[in-house]
Amino acid sequence: MADLKYESPTTTEAAVALLAAGGEMARVFAGGTDLLVQMHEEMIEPTLLVDIKSIKETREITFEADYVRIGAAVTGAELGENDKLVAMWPGVVEAVELIGSYQVQGRATIAGNLCNASPAADSVPAMIAAGASVCIAGPTGTHEIPVEQMAVSPGKTSLAQGEFVTSILLPNRPSNAGDAYLRFIPRTEMDIAVVGVGVSIELNADGTCASARLSLGAVSATAQLVKAASGILVGNKLDDTVLEALASAASDACSPIDDKRGTIEFRTKVAGVLACRATKIAWQRAEKN
Amino acid sequence: MARHLITTTINGDEVEFACQPGQTLLEVLRTELGMNGTKNGCGSGDCGSCTVIVNDRPINACLVLGVELEGAQVETIEGMADGTELHPLQQKFLDHAALQCGICTPGILNMAKAFLAKNPDPTESEVRFGLAGNLCRCTGYDKIVRAVLDAAQEMRAPK
Ligand SMILES: Cc1cc2nc3c(=O)[nH]c(=O)nc-3n(C[C@H](O)[C@H](O)[C@H](O)COP(=O)(O)OP(=O)(O)OC[C@H]3O[C@@H](n4cnc5c(N)ncnc54)[C@H](O)[C@@H]3O)c2cc1C
Ligand code: FES
Ligand code: FES
């Protein structure tokens, strides 16, 4: 850590310039709950930390015409305290609230959870299910990508040098729609997902499914959208045949690792079970909306 | 290497300190400021023994940098008692013998204080979830949970 520098720019442009000039060893610094742990364990030795928390727009949650914009430095605790957001995207918020302890919640951001690119990051399947997109600023200007295009492999993102996430956009949820997130962990708190499932459902007036997105985390190198789930659910009600097909589709999408926390067989089976349970919760929420 | 000069408020007093960019608040408190009440158990956010309150939120001091604290309000265990008058949580921890070696205690007291400020009338299970980020390898937690519930009751009672 000998030559570490710390900068706290107040504008997006200044942050981009610092990151672009800082090269490979520059890191965006948000809550630090992954970054400082990795530095403490000497997994990484950055030479520049660009703290984005002094950039005003990264600190705000704003409700706009078509979406909610969540600034990249908004903490998990702040998300959970925003009643309007909790009502709109309960599944996304419940996923965020699973991250760490209260102490970690006071610091951790969803953009950091996404950009750390862990396959087991809890908020990511929930954001993918919600159809969220990521606003990126960089040397060539700004652009948006779907959340599922951010992680490319464990620990690696598709961000180019000098780019960083300024905010995450959650679409405004239509009525008759709901979302949910469930994970399996060996403990009851403070653990890393062995399987995580995010589901977002929209219902027709007749109670059949109008649209559905299901995403799995921790069972492949990056969190993924299970495209087959939508075909199984849309046009149908949630009966046993549909649930069985959904469980198989989720299990089929798995290509998990085998470790002491969960074998391949276990993770594959649990993905199917949790996919059904999360879908039922999202469905019930949709019926109440 | 550039040292940053930071002005912050710790336990109500304005404090100025110099720190290196990579120094955590935990290191600043313990080595730069000689405030050893905040304990170092893991350095990676897992044990909660370094829990302090920054701008009304409980956080792990090992996962915050000193350079981030310009203008911040920091509360540590050293500021918990009012002179010689113990905070109700501190008194209840003594009454219930909710500590043995004491390493986890400053962090748990700060977490409990921040938690009760948000949730003054918690259930036992809420207290257990509230303290999920704090490890104690001595007590088995029961006495800690009882002390927090008892303190909560006393703190709710009209004075
Ligand atoms: C005790 C503990 C428990 C945890 N439990 C969980 C858990 O249950 N589930 C879970 O998913 N995670 C967990 N985590 C991991 C971590 O808290 C989350 O991943 C968190 O959301 C990271 O956010 P951050 O703001 O702290 O990120 P940082 O640590 O600030 O950043 C993480 C990475 O993303 C990059 N980055 C951050 N923001 C941006 C941005 N805006 N643009 C580009 N790159 C960026 C950083 O350079 C870094 O590489 C835990 C961590 C700890 C310490
Ligand atoms: S020392 Fe900070 S959480 Fe353990
Ligand atoms: S009293 Fe020893 S760790 Fe809690």
Short mmCIF file of C-alpha atoms and ligand atoms in Angstrom, two decimals:
data_model
loop_
_atom_site.label_atom_id
_atom_site.label_comp_id
_atom_site.label_asym_id
_atom_site.label_seq_id
_atom_site.Cartn_x
_atom_site.Cartn_y
_atom_site.Cartn_z
CA MET A 1 0.00 0.00 0.00
CA ALA A 2 3.08 2.18 -0.08
CA ASP A 3 2.13 4.48 -2.94
CA LEU A 4 -1.59 4.64 -2.47
CA LYS A 5 -3.33 7.90 -3.36
CA TYR A 6 -6.86 8.91 -2.42
CA GLU A 7 -9.00 11.34 -4.40
CA SER A 8 -12.52 12.47 -3.74
CA PRO A 9 -13.73 14.28 -6.88
CA THR A 10 -17.02 16.20 -6.79
CA THR A 11 -17.99 15.78 -10.44
CA THR A 12 -18.44 12.77 -12.72
CA GLU A 13 -16.06 14.31 -15.29
CA ALA A 14 -13.30 14.69 -12.70
CA ALA A 15 -13.79 11.08 -11.57
CA VAL A 16 -13.55 9.83 -15.16
CA ALA A 17 -10.37 11.86 -15.75
CA LEU A 18 -8.77 10.47 -12.57
CA LEU A 19 -9.73 6.90 -13.41
CA ALA A 20 -8.57 7.20 -17.01
CA ALA A 21 -5.21 8.65 -15.93
CA GLY A 22 -4.87 6.20 -13.05
CA GLY A 23 -4.68 3.17 -15.30
CA GLU A 24 -5.04 -0.46 -14.29
CA MET A 25 -4.27 0.11 -10.65
CA ALA A 26 -6.93 2.77 -10.06
CA ARG A 27 -10.07 1.63 -8.28
CA VAL A 28 -13.48 3.17 -7.77
CA PHE A 29 -14.15 3.40 -4.05
CA ALA A 30 -17.79 3.35 -2.89
CA GLY A 31 -18.66 1.63 0.40
CA GLY A 32 -15.35 -0.19 0.52
CA THR A 33 -16.91 -3.34 1.99
CA ASP A 34 -15.35 -5.45 -0.76
CA LEU A 35 -12.46 -3.20 -1.70
CA LEU A 36 -11.02 -2.61 1.78
CA VAL A 37 -11.36 -6.31 2.62
CA GLN A 38 -9.46 -7.20 -0.57
CA MET A 39 -6.78 -4.62 0.26
CA HIS A 40 -6.56 -5.87 3.85
CA GLU A 41 -6.06 -9.40 2.56
CA GLU A 42 -3.55 -8.11 0.00
CA MET A 43 -5.53 -9.60 -2.85
CA ILE A 44 -5.21 -6.25 -4.60
CA GLU A 45 -2.79 -3.35 -4.16
CA PRO A 46 -4.31 -0.36 -5.92
CA THR A 47 -2.29 2.83 -6.35
CA LEU A 48 -5.30 5.16 -6.55
CA LEU A 49 -8.69 5.14 -4.88
CA VAL A 50 -11.30 7.36 -6.49
CA ASP A 51 -14.00 7.92 -3.87
CA ILE A 52 -17.23 8.66 -5.72
CA LYS A 53 -19.26 9.60 -2.63
CA SER A 54 -18.64 13.35 -2.97
CA ILE A 55 -20.32 13.42 -6.39
CA LYS A 56 -23.80 14.68 -5.57
CA GLU A 57 -25.71 12.66 -8.17
CA THR A 58 -24.29 9.39 -6.85
CA ARG A 59 -25.93 10.01 -3.46
CA GLU A 60 -29.51 10.44 -4.62
CA ILE A 61 -32.57 8.28 -5.21
CA THR A 62 -34.79 10.06 -7.75
CA PHE A 63 -38.17 9.01 -9.11
CA GLU A 64 -38.30 9.96 -12.78
CA ALA A 65 -40.96 9.50 -15.50
CA ASP A 66 -40.09 5.93 -16.47
CA TYR A 67 -37.75 4.71 -13.75
CA VAL A 68 -36.22 5.12 -10.32
CA ARG A 69 -32.61 6.26 -10.45
CA ILE A 70 -30.43 4.94 -7.63
CA GLY A 71 -27.12 6.77 -7.36
CA ALA A 72 -24.06 4.54 -7.27
CA ALA A 73 -23.11 5.64 -3.75
CA VAL A 74 -26.53 5.15 -2.15
CA THR A 75 -26.12 2.64 0.69
CA GLY A 76 -28.19 -0.44 1.42
CA ALA A 77 -29.46 1.21 4.60
CA GLU A 78 -30.69 4.23 2.62
CA LEU A 79 -32.49 2.01 0.11
CA GLY A 80 -34.28 0.16 2.91
CA GLU A 81 -35.41 3.46 4.44
CA ASN A 82 -37.00 4.67 1.18
CA ASP A 83 -40.63 3.56 1.61
CA LYS A 84 -41.61 4.37 -1.97
CA LEU A 85 -38.82 2.22 -3.35
CA VAL A 86 -39.57 -0.61 -0.91
CA ALA A 87 -43.21 -0.58 -2.06
CA MET A 88 -42.20 -0.55 -5.72
CA TRP A 89 -39.38 -3.14 -5.73
CA PRO A 90 -39.67 -5.19 -2.52
CA GLY A 91 -37.63 -8.03 -4.01
CA VAL A 92 -34.70 -5.80 -4.93
CA VAL A 93 -34.72 -4.22 -1.48
CA GLU A 94 -34.95 -7.58 0.32
CA ALA A 95 -31.96 -8.79 -1.70
CA VAL A 96 -29.95 -5.68 -0.80
CA GLU A 97 -30.89 -6.04 2.87
CA LEU A 98 -29.41 -9.55 2.92
CA ILE A 99 -25.96 -8.08 2.28
CA GLY A 100 -23.94 -8.35 5.49
CA SER A 101 -24.76 -6.87 8.88
CA TYR A 102 -26.27 -3.51 9.82
CA GLN A 103 -22.70 -2.21 9.89
CA VAL A 104 -22.08 -3.38 6.32
CA GLN A 105 -25.50 -2.04 5.23
CA GLY A 106 -24.45 1.43 6.33
CA ARG A 107 -21.73 1.37 3.68
CA ALA A 108 -22.45 -1.19 0.95
CA THR A 109 -23.87 -0.05 -2.39
CA ILE A 110 -25.69 -2.03 -5.09
CA ALA A 111 -23.35 -0.62 -7.73
CA GLY A 112 -20.41 -1.96 -5.69
CA ASN A 113 -22.17 -5.31 -5.29
CA LEU A 114 -22.56 -5.42 -9.08
CA CYS A 115 -19.07 -4.14 -9.99
CA ASN A 116 -17.32 -6.49 -7.57
CA ALA A 117 -18.62 -9.11 -10.01
CA SER A 118 -19.00 -11.95 -7.52
CA PRO A 119 -21.28 -14.64 -8.97
CA ALA A 120 -22.96 -14.82 -5.55
CA ALA A 121 -23.71 -11.08 -5.17
CA ASP A 122 -27.20 -10.95 -3.70
CA SER A 123 -28.62 -7.82 -5.30
CA VAL A 124 -27.65 -8.82 -8.84
CA PRO A 125 -30.25 -11.54 -9.62
CA ALA A 126 -32.93 -9.27 -8.13
CA MET A 127 -31.81 -6.38 -10.37
CA ILE A 128 -31.67 -8.63 -13.44
CA ALA A 129 -35.19 -9.89 -12.71
CA ALA A 130 -36.35 -6.29 -12.32
CA GLY A 131 -34.98 -5.43 -15.77
CA ALA A 132 -32.61 -2.85 -14.28
CA SER A 133 -30.00 -1.03 -16.31
CA VAL A 134 -26.69 0.54 -15.42
CA CYS A 135 -25.66 4.11 -16.30
CA ILE A 136 -21.98 4.30 -17.09
CA ALA A 137 -19.82 7.41 -17.48
CA GLY A 138 -16.48 7.23 -19.23
CA PRO A 139 -13.97 9.08 -21.39
CA THR A 140 -16.25 8.77 -24.45
CA GLY A 141 -19.41 9.95 -22.69
CA THR A 142 -22.24 8.11 -21.00
CA HIS A 143 -24.17 4.99 -21.95
CA GLU A 144 -26.50 2.38 -20.48
CA ILE A 145 -26.31 -1.40 -20.41
CA PRO A 146 -28.59 -4.07 -18.91
CA VAL A 147 -27.39 -5.28 -15.49
CA GLU A 148 -26.76 -8.79 -16.86
CA GLN A 149 -24.04 -7.41 -19.16
CA MET A 150 -21.88 -6.01 -16.35
CA ALA A 151 -20.11 -9.08 -14.97
CA VAL A 152 -18.18 -11.09 -17.57
CA SER A 153 -16.49 -13.60 -15.23
CA PRO A 154 -15.92 -13.86 -11.48
CA GLY A 155 -14.29 -10.58 -10.41
CA LYS A 156 -14.31 -9.06 -13.93
CA THR A 157 -16.67 -6.49 -15.41
CA SER A 158 -17.24 -5.21 -18.93
CA LEU A 159 -16.24 -1.67 -17.84
CA ALA A 160 -13.49 -0.10 -19.94
CA GLN A 161 -10.66 1.91 -18.42
CA GLY A 162 -11.85 5.24 -17.09
CA GLU A 163 -15.48 4.10 -16.90
CA PHE A 164 -17.57 3.87 -13.78
CA VAL A 165 -21.19 3.37 -12.80
CA THR A 166 -22.98 6.60 -11.89
CA SER A 167 -26.42 5.11 -11.18
CA ILE A 168 -28.70 2.14 -11.58
CA LEU A 169 -32.15 2.47 -13.13
CA LEU A 170 -35.08 0.35 -12.01
CA PRO A 171 -38.05 0.65 -14.36
CA ASN A 172 -41.28 1.95 -12.85
CA ARG A 173 -43.23 -1.14 -11.98
CA PRO A 174 -46.61 -1.59 -13.70
CA SER A 175 -49.64 -2.44 -11.57
CA ASN A 176 -50.39 -6.16 -11.04
CA ALA A 177 -46.69 -6.80 -10.76
CA GLY A 178 -44.39 -7.97 -7.99
CA ASP A 179 -40.88 -9.22 -7.37
CA ALA A 180 -39.03 -11.34 -4.82
CA TYR A 181 -35.55 -12.59 -3.96
CA LEU A 182 -34.59 -15.70 -2.01
CA ARG A 183 -31.21 -17.19 -1.28
CA PHE A 184 -29.97 -20.34 0.37
CA ILE A 185 -27.13 -20.04 2.87
CA PRO A 186 -25.83 -22.61 5.37
CA ARG A 187 -26.27 -20.12 8.26
CA THR A 188 -29.23 -17.83 8.98
CA GLU A 189 -27.32 -14.53 8.58
CA MET A 190 -23.95 -13.22 7.41
CA ASP A 191 -23.10 -15.77 4.75
CA ILE A 192 -22.52 -16.03 1.00
CA ALA A 193 -25.32 -17.33 -1.21
CA VAL A 194 -25.07 -20.95 -2.34
CA VAL A 195 -28.02 -20.21 -4.63
CA GLY A 196 -29.84 -16.90 -5.14
CA VAL A 197 -33.04 -16.40 -7.15
CA GLY A 198 -34.67 -13.15 -8.23
CA VAL A 199 -38.12 -13.16 -9.86
CA SER A 200 -40.29 -10.40 -11.25
CA ILE A 201 -43.85 -11.14 -12.40
CA GLU A 202 -46.54 -9.09 -14.12
CA LEU A 203 -50.10 -10.47 -14.24
CA ASN A 204 -52.97 -10.00 -16.69
CA ALA A 205 -56.44 -8.99 -15.47
CA ASP A 206 -57.55 -12.64 -15.73
CA GLY A 207 -54.81 -13.72 -13.30
CA THR A 208 -52.51 -15.28 -15.88
CA CYS A 209 -48.90 -14.26 -16.21
CA ALA A 210 -48.28 -11.36 -18.61
CA SER A 211 -44.51 -11.25 -18.30
CA ALA A 212 -41.86 -12.83 -16.14
CA ARG A 213 -38.13 -12.57 -15.55
CA LEU A 214 -36.22 -15.06 -13.42
CA SER A 215 -32.53 -14.77 -12.62
CA LEU A 216 -30.16 -17.11 -10.82
CA GLY A 217 -27.04 -16.21 -8.85
CA ALA A 218 -24.20 -18.36 -7.45
CA VAL A 219 -24.85 -21.28 -9.81
CA SER A 220 -22.77 -20.10 -12.77
CA ALA A 221 -19.77 -17.85 -13.38
CA THR A 222 -22.00 -14.79 -13.51
CA ALA A 223 -25.60 -14.23 -12.45
CA GLN A 224 -27.85 -15.09 -15.37
CA LEU A 225 -31.30 -14.44 -16.77
CA VAL A 226 -33.08 -17.79 -17.20
CA LYS A 227 -34.77 -17.08 -20.52
CA ALA A 228 -36.78 -20.33 -20.54
CA ALA A 229 -38.65 -19.25 -17.39
CA SER A 230 -40.56 -16.56 -19.21
CA GLY A 231 -41.88 -18.99 -21.84
CA ILE A 232 -43.05 -21.38 -19.11
CA LEU A 233 -44.88 -18.75 -17.06
CA VAL A 234 -46.38 -16.33 -19.60
CA GLY A 235 -50.05 -17.04 -20.41
CA ASN A 236 -50.36 -19.49 -17.50
CA LYS A 237 -51.50 -19.62 -13.91
CA LEU A 238 -49.24 -21.01 -11.24
CA ASP A 239 -50.28 -24.67 -11.11
CA ASP A 240 -48.20 -27.76 -10.32
CA THR A 241 -47.33 -28.49 -13.96
CA VAL A 242 -46.04 -24.97 -14.47
CA LEU A 243 -44.06 -25.05 -11.22
CA GLU A 244 -42.51 -28.39 -12.14
CA ALA A 245 -41.44 -27.07 -15.54
CA LEU A 246 -40.08 -23.94 -13.89
CA ALA A 247 -38.02 -25.95 -11.40
CA SER A 248 -36.50 -28.01 -14.23
CA ALA A 249 -35.71 -24.92 -16.27
CA ALA A 250 -33.94 -23.34 -13.30
CA SER A 251 -32.00 -26.51 -12.53
CA ASP A 252 -31.09 -26.94 -16.21
CA ALA A 253 -29.62 -23.43 -16.30
CA CYS A 254 -27.13 -24.26 -13.52
CA SER A 255 -23.44 -24.89 -14.09
CA PRO A 256 -22.28 -24.43 -10.51
CA ILE A 257 -19.01 -25.00 -8.73
CA ASP A 258 -18.58 -27.84 -6.27
CA ASP A 259 -17.33 -26.76 -2.85
CA LYS A 260 -17.73 -27.41 0.82
CA ARG A 261 -20.64 -25.00 1.01
CA GLY A 262 -22.66 -26.79 -1.65
CA THR A 263 -22.11 -29.62 -4.09
CA ILE A 264 -23.08 -29.35 -7.75
CA GLU A 265 -26.01 -31.68 -7.18
CA PHE A 266 -27.23 -29.72 -4.16
CA ARG A 267 -26.96 -26.32 -5.82
CA THR A 268 -28.74 -27.58 -8.95
CA LYS A 269 -31.61 -29.04 -6.96
CA VAL A 270 -31.95 -26.02 -4.65
CA ALA A 271 -32.04 -23.65 -7.64
CA GLY A 272 -35.22 -25.37 -8.81
CA VAL A 273 -36.82 -25.33 -5.37
CA LEU A 274 -36.00 -21.68 -4.70
CA ALA A 275 -37.11 -20.64 -8.20
CA CYS A 276 -40.59 -21.96 -7.40
CA ARG A 277 -40.72 -20.45 -3.92
CA ALA A 278 -39.55 -17.02 -5.10
CA THR A 279 -42.00 -17.11 -8.01
CA LYS A 280 -44.88 -17.83 -5.62
CA ILE A 281 -43.92 -14.86 -3.43
CA ALA A 282 -43.55 -12.52 -6.43
CA TRP A 283 -46.90 -13.78 -7.74
CA GLN A 284 -48.67 -13.10 -4.44
CA ARG A 285 -47.21 -9.62 -4.36
CA ALA A 286 -48.39 -9.05 -7.94
CA GLU A 287 -51.91 -10.09 -7.00
CA LYS A 288 -52.00 -7.50 -4.24
CA ASN A 289 -50.84 -4.66 -6.47
CA MET B 1 3.73 9.88 0.78
CA ALA B 2 1.06 12.52 1.14
CA ARG B 3 -0.57 12.57 4.54
CA HIS B 4 -4.06 14.01 4.66
CA LEU B 5 -5.07 16.44 7.37
CA ILE B 6 -8.58 15.67 8.54
CA THR B 7 -10.86 17.57 10.90
CA THR B 8 -13.66 15.58 12.43
CA THR B 9 -15.78 15.44 15.57
CA ILE B 10 -15.20 12.52 17.91
CA ASN B 11 -17.52 12.13 20.90
CA GLY B 12 -18.51 15.78 20.58
CA ASP B 13 -14.96 17.17 20.47
CA GLU B 14 -13.36 18.57 17.36
CA VAL B 15 -10.31 16.48 16.54
CA GLU B 16 -7.67 17.02 13.90
CA PHE B 17 -5.52 14.16 12.74
CA ALA B 18 -3.10 13.34 9.95
CA CYS B 19 -3.43 10.00 8.20
CA GLN B 20 -2.16 8.08 5.23
CA PRO B 21 -4.62 7.36 2.40
CA GLY B 22 -4.90 3.67 3.19
CA GLN B 23 -5.27 3.98 6.95
CA THR B 24 -8.60 2.81 8.28
CA LEU B 25 -10.56 4.66 10.93
CA LEU B 26 -9.73 1.75 13.22
CA GLU B 27 -6.00 2.35 12.76
CA VAL B 28 -6.43 6.11 13.11
CA LEU B 29 -8.30 5.72 16.39
CA ARG B 30 -5.91 3.20 17.88
CA THR B 31 -2.53 4.36 16.61
CA GLU B 32 -2.85 8.04 15.69
CA LEU B 33 -5.22 9.07 18.46
CA GLY B 34 -4.42 6.51 21.14
CA MET B 35 -8.08 5.63 21.57
CA ASN B 36 -7.85 1.90 22.21
CA GLY B 37 -11.47 1.31 23.22
CA THR B 38 -12.33 0.36 19.64
CA LYS B 39 -11.13 -3.22 19.17
CA ASN B 40 -9.54 -4.95 16.21
CA GLY B 41 -10.85 -8.48 15.82
CA CYS B 42 -10.56 -9.29 12.11
CA GLY B 43 -10.01 -6.19 10.00
CA SER B 44 -12.45 -7.46 7.40
CA GLY B 45 -15.96 -6.60 8.53
CA ASP B 46 -16.80 -10.00 9.95
CA CYS B 47 -16.60 -9.64 13.72
CA GLY B 48 -18.04 -6.20 14.53
CA SER B 49 -15.60 -5.58 17.41
CA CYS B 50 -14.58 -2.29 15.76
CA THR B 51 -18.16 -0.99 15.49
CA VAL B 52 -18.42 2.79 15.93
CA ILE B 53 -21.17 5.21 14.98
CA VAL B 54 -20.46 7.63 12.14
CA ASN B 55 -23.07 10.24 11.26
CA ASP B 56 -25.66 8.27 13.27
CA ARG B 57 -24.97 4.96 11.51
CA PRO B 58 -23.16 1.98 12.99
CA ILE B 59 -20.27 0.93 10.79
CA ASN B 60 -17.15 -1.21 11.01
CA ALA B 61 -14.22 1.14 11.66
CA CYS B 62 -11.94 -1.36 9.88
CA LEU B 63 -13.90 -0.78 6.64
CA VAL B 64 -13.79 3.03 6.59
CA LEU B 65 -10.78 5.13 5.71
CA GLY B 66 -9.62 7.98 7.90
CA VAL B 67 -9.50 10.25 4.84
CA GLU B 68 -13.25 9.86 4.40
CA LEU B 69 -14.03 11.46 7.73
CA GLU B 70 -13.63 15.17 6.99
CA GLY B 71 -16.50 16.86 8.83
CA ALA B 72 -17.97 13.59 10.12
CA GLN B 73 -19.49 12.94 13.55
CA VAL B 74 -17.87 9.89 15.12
CA GLU B 75 -19.04 8.19 18.31
CA THR B 76 -16.78 5.64 19.98
CA ILE B 77 -17.02 3.69 23.21
CA GLU B 78 -14.93 6.34 24.98
CA GLY B 79 -17.86 8.74 24.66
CA MET B 80 -20.61 6.37 25.73
CA ALA B 81 -20.64 7.07 29.47
CA ASP B 82 -21.58 10.56 30.62
CA GLY B 83 -18.57 11.31 32.82
CA THR B 84 -18.74 8.65 35.52
CA GLU B 85 -22.39 7.93 34.77
CA LEU B 86 -22.60 4.72 32.74
CA HIS B 87 -24.93 4.49 29.77
CA PRO B 88 -27.92 2.21 30.58
CA LEU B 89 -26.53 -0.36 28.13
CA GLN B 90 -23.17 -0.38 29.90
CA GLN B 91 -24.85 -0.74 33.30
CA LYS B 92 -27.07 -3.60 32.08
CA PHE B 93 -24.07 -5.40 30.59
CA LEU B 94 -22.50 -5.32 34.06
CA ASP B 95 -25.74 -6.35 35.78
CA HIS B 96 -26.27 -9.29 33.45
CA ALA B 97 -22.58 -10.25 33.26
CA ALA B 98 -22.91 -9.91 29.49
CA LEU B 99 -19.16 -9.96 28.94
CA GLN B 100 -16.23 -12.14 29.78
CA CYS B 101 -13.01 -11.19 27.99
CA GLY B 102 -14.61 -7.95 26.84
CA ILE B 103 -13.09 -7.73 23.37
CA CYS B 104 -16.45 -7.76 21.64
CA THR B 105 -18.11 -5.45 24.18
CA PRO B 106 -17.34 -1.94 22.86
CA GLY B 107 -18.54 -2.94 19.40
CA ILE B 108 -21.65 -4.63 20.71
CA LEU B 109 -22.50 -1.67 22.93
CA ASN B 110 -22.20 0.74 20.01
CA MET B 111 -24.23 -1.52 17.72
CA ALA B 112 -26.90 -1.95 20.39
CA LYS B 113 -27.03 1.80 20.99
CA ALA B 114 -27.49 2.55 17.28
CA PHE B 115 -29.99 -0.29 16.95
CA LEU B 116 -32.13 0.87 19.89
CA ALA B 117 -32.13 4.42 18.53
CA LYS B 118 -33.94 3.01 15.44
CA ASN B 119 -35.94 0.34 17.22
CA PRO B 120 -36.54 1.24 20.89
CA ASP B 121 -38.91 -1.68 21.54
CA PRO B 122 -37.40 -4.71 19.79
CA THR B 123 -38.30 -8.38 20.11
CA GLU B 124 -35.64 -10.85 21.14
CA SER B 125 -35.28 -12.05 17.58
CA GLU B 126 -34.90 -8.47 16.31
CA VAL B 127 -32.09 -7.94 18.81
CA ARG B 128 -30.39 -11.13 17.61
CA PHE B 129 -30.62 -10.00 13.98
CA GLY B 130 -29.50 -6.52 14.97
CA LEU B 131 -26.35 -7.99 16.50
CA ALA B 132 -25.71 -10.52 13.72
CA GLY B 133 -22.63 -8.56 12.65
CA ASN B 134 -21.03 -8.85 16.09
CA LEU B 135 -19.27 -12.02 17.14
CA CYS B 136 -18.64 -13.02 20.74
CA ARG B 137 -16.70 -16.15 21.45
CA CYS B 138 -17.15 -16.09 25.23
CA THR B 139 -20.70 -15.50 26.35
CA GLY B 140 -22.89 -17.56 24.04
CA TYR B 141 -24.90 -14.35 23.36
CA ASP B 142 -27.85 -15.05 25.70
CA LYS B 143 -26.70 -12.67 28.39
CA ILE B 144 -25.92 -10.01 25.80
CA VAL B 145 -29.40 -10.27 24.32
CA ARG B 146 -30.99 -10.13 27.77
CA ALA B 147 -28.92 -7.10 28.73
CA VAL B 148 -29.93 -5.27 25.55
CA LEU B 149 -33.62 -6.06 26.05
CA ASP B 150 -33.42 -4.95 29.67
CA ALA B 151 -31.63 -1.73 28.76
CA ALA B 152 -34.21 -1.07 26.05
CA GLN B 153 -36.97 -1.35 28.61
CA GLU B 154 -35.22 1.02 30.99
CA MET B 155 -34.48 3.50 28.21
CA ARG B 156 -38.17 3.49 27.18
CA ALA B 157 -39.42 4.14 30.71
CA PRO B 158 -40.45 7.75 31.34
CA LYS B 159 -37.81 9.45 33.45
C1 LIG C 1 -19.03 -8.91 6.57
C2 LIG C 1 -19.47 -8.81 5.14
C3 LIG C 1 -20.59 -9.51 4.72
C4 LIG C 1 -21.00 -9.45 3.38
N1 LIG C 1 -22.13 -10.12 3.02
C5 LIG C 1 -22.55 -10.09 1.74
C6 LIG C 1 -23.74 -10.78 1.35
O1 LIG C 1 -24.41 -11.43 2.15
N2 LIG C 1 -24.11 -10.73 0.03
C7 LIG C 1 -23.40 -10.03 -0.89
O2 LIG C 1 -23.81 -10.01 -2.04
N3 LIG C 1 -22.29 -9.35 -0.54
C8 LIG C 1 -21.84 -9.37 0.75
N4 LIG C 1 -20.70 -8.68 1.11
C9 LIG C 1 -19.91 -8.01 0.07
C10 LIG C 1 -20.13 -6.49 -0.08
O3 LIG C 1 -20.63 -5.92 1.10
C11 LIG C 1 -21.07 -6.16 -1.23
O4 LIG C 1 -20.60 -6.71 -2.43
C12 LIG C 1 -21.29 -4.63 -1.39
O5 LIG C 1 -22.49 -4.41 -2.06
C13 LIG C 1 -20.16 -3.92 -2.09
O6 LIG C 1 -20.47 -2.55 -2.21
P1 LIG C 1 -19.43 -1.40 -1.80
O7 LIG C 1 -20.09 -0.11 -2.09
O8 LIG C 1 -18.94 -1.61 -0.42
O9 LIG C 1 -18.29 -1.70 -2.85
P2 LIG C 1 -16.68 -1.36 -2.88
O10 LIG C 1 -16.03 -2.23 -1.91
O11 LIG C 1 -16.56 0.12 -2.69
O12 LIG C 1 -16.41 -1.76 -4.34
C14 LIG C 1 -16.49 -3.11 -4.80
C15 LIG C 1 -15.86 -3.23 -6.18
O13 LIG C 1 -16.65 -2.56 -7.15
C16 LIG C 1 -15.94 -1.47 -7.71
N5 LIG C 1 -16.91 -0.37 -7.75
C17 LIG C 1 -17.65 0.11 -6.70
N6 LIG C 1 -18.49 1.06 -7.11
C18 LIG C 1 -18.30 1.19 -8.43
C19 LIG C 1 -18.88 2.05 -9.42
N7 LIG C 1 -19.84 2.93 -9.12
N8 LIG C 1 -18.44 1.95 -10.70
C20 LIG C 1 -17.45 1.03 -11.04
N9 LIG C 1 -16.87 0.21 -10.14
C21 LIG C 1 -17.29 0.28 -8.86
C22 LIG C 1 -14.78 -1.21 -6.80
O14 LIG C 1 -13.68 -0.66 -7.51
C23 LIG C 1 -14.48 -2.60 -6.29
O15 LIG C 1 -13.74 -3.33 -7.21
C24 LIG C 1 -20.27 -8.70 2.44
C25 LIG C 1 -19.13 -7.99 2.88
C26 LIG C 1 -18.73 -8.04 4.20
C27 LIG C 1 -17.53 -7.28 4.63
S1 FES C 2 -12.25 -5.66 13.19
FE1 FES C 2 -13.73 -4.61 12.06
S2 FES C 2 -15.28 -6.08 11.85
FE2 FES C 2 -13.70 -7.22 12.81
S1 FES C 3 -16.79 -11.37 25.87
FE1 FES C 3 -15.09 -12.31 24.92
S2 FES C 3 -15.66 -12.14 22.82
FE2 FES C 3 -17.40 -11.47 23.79
#
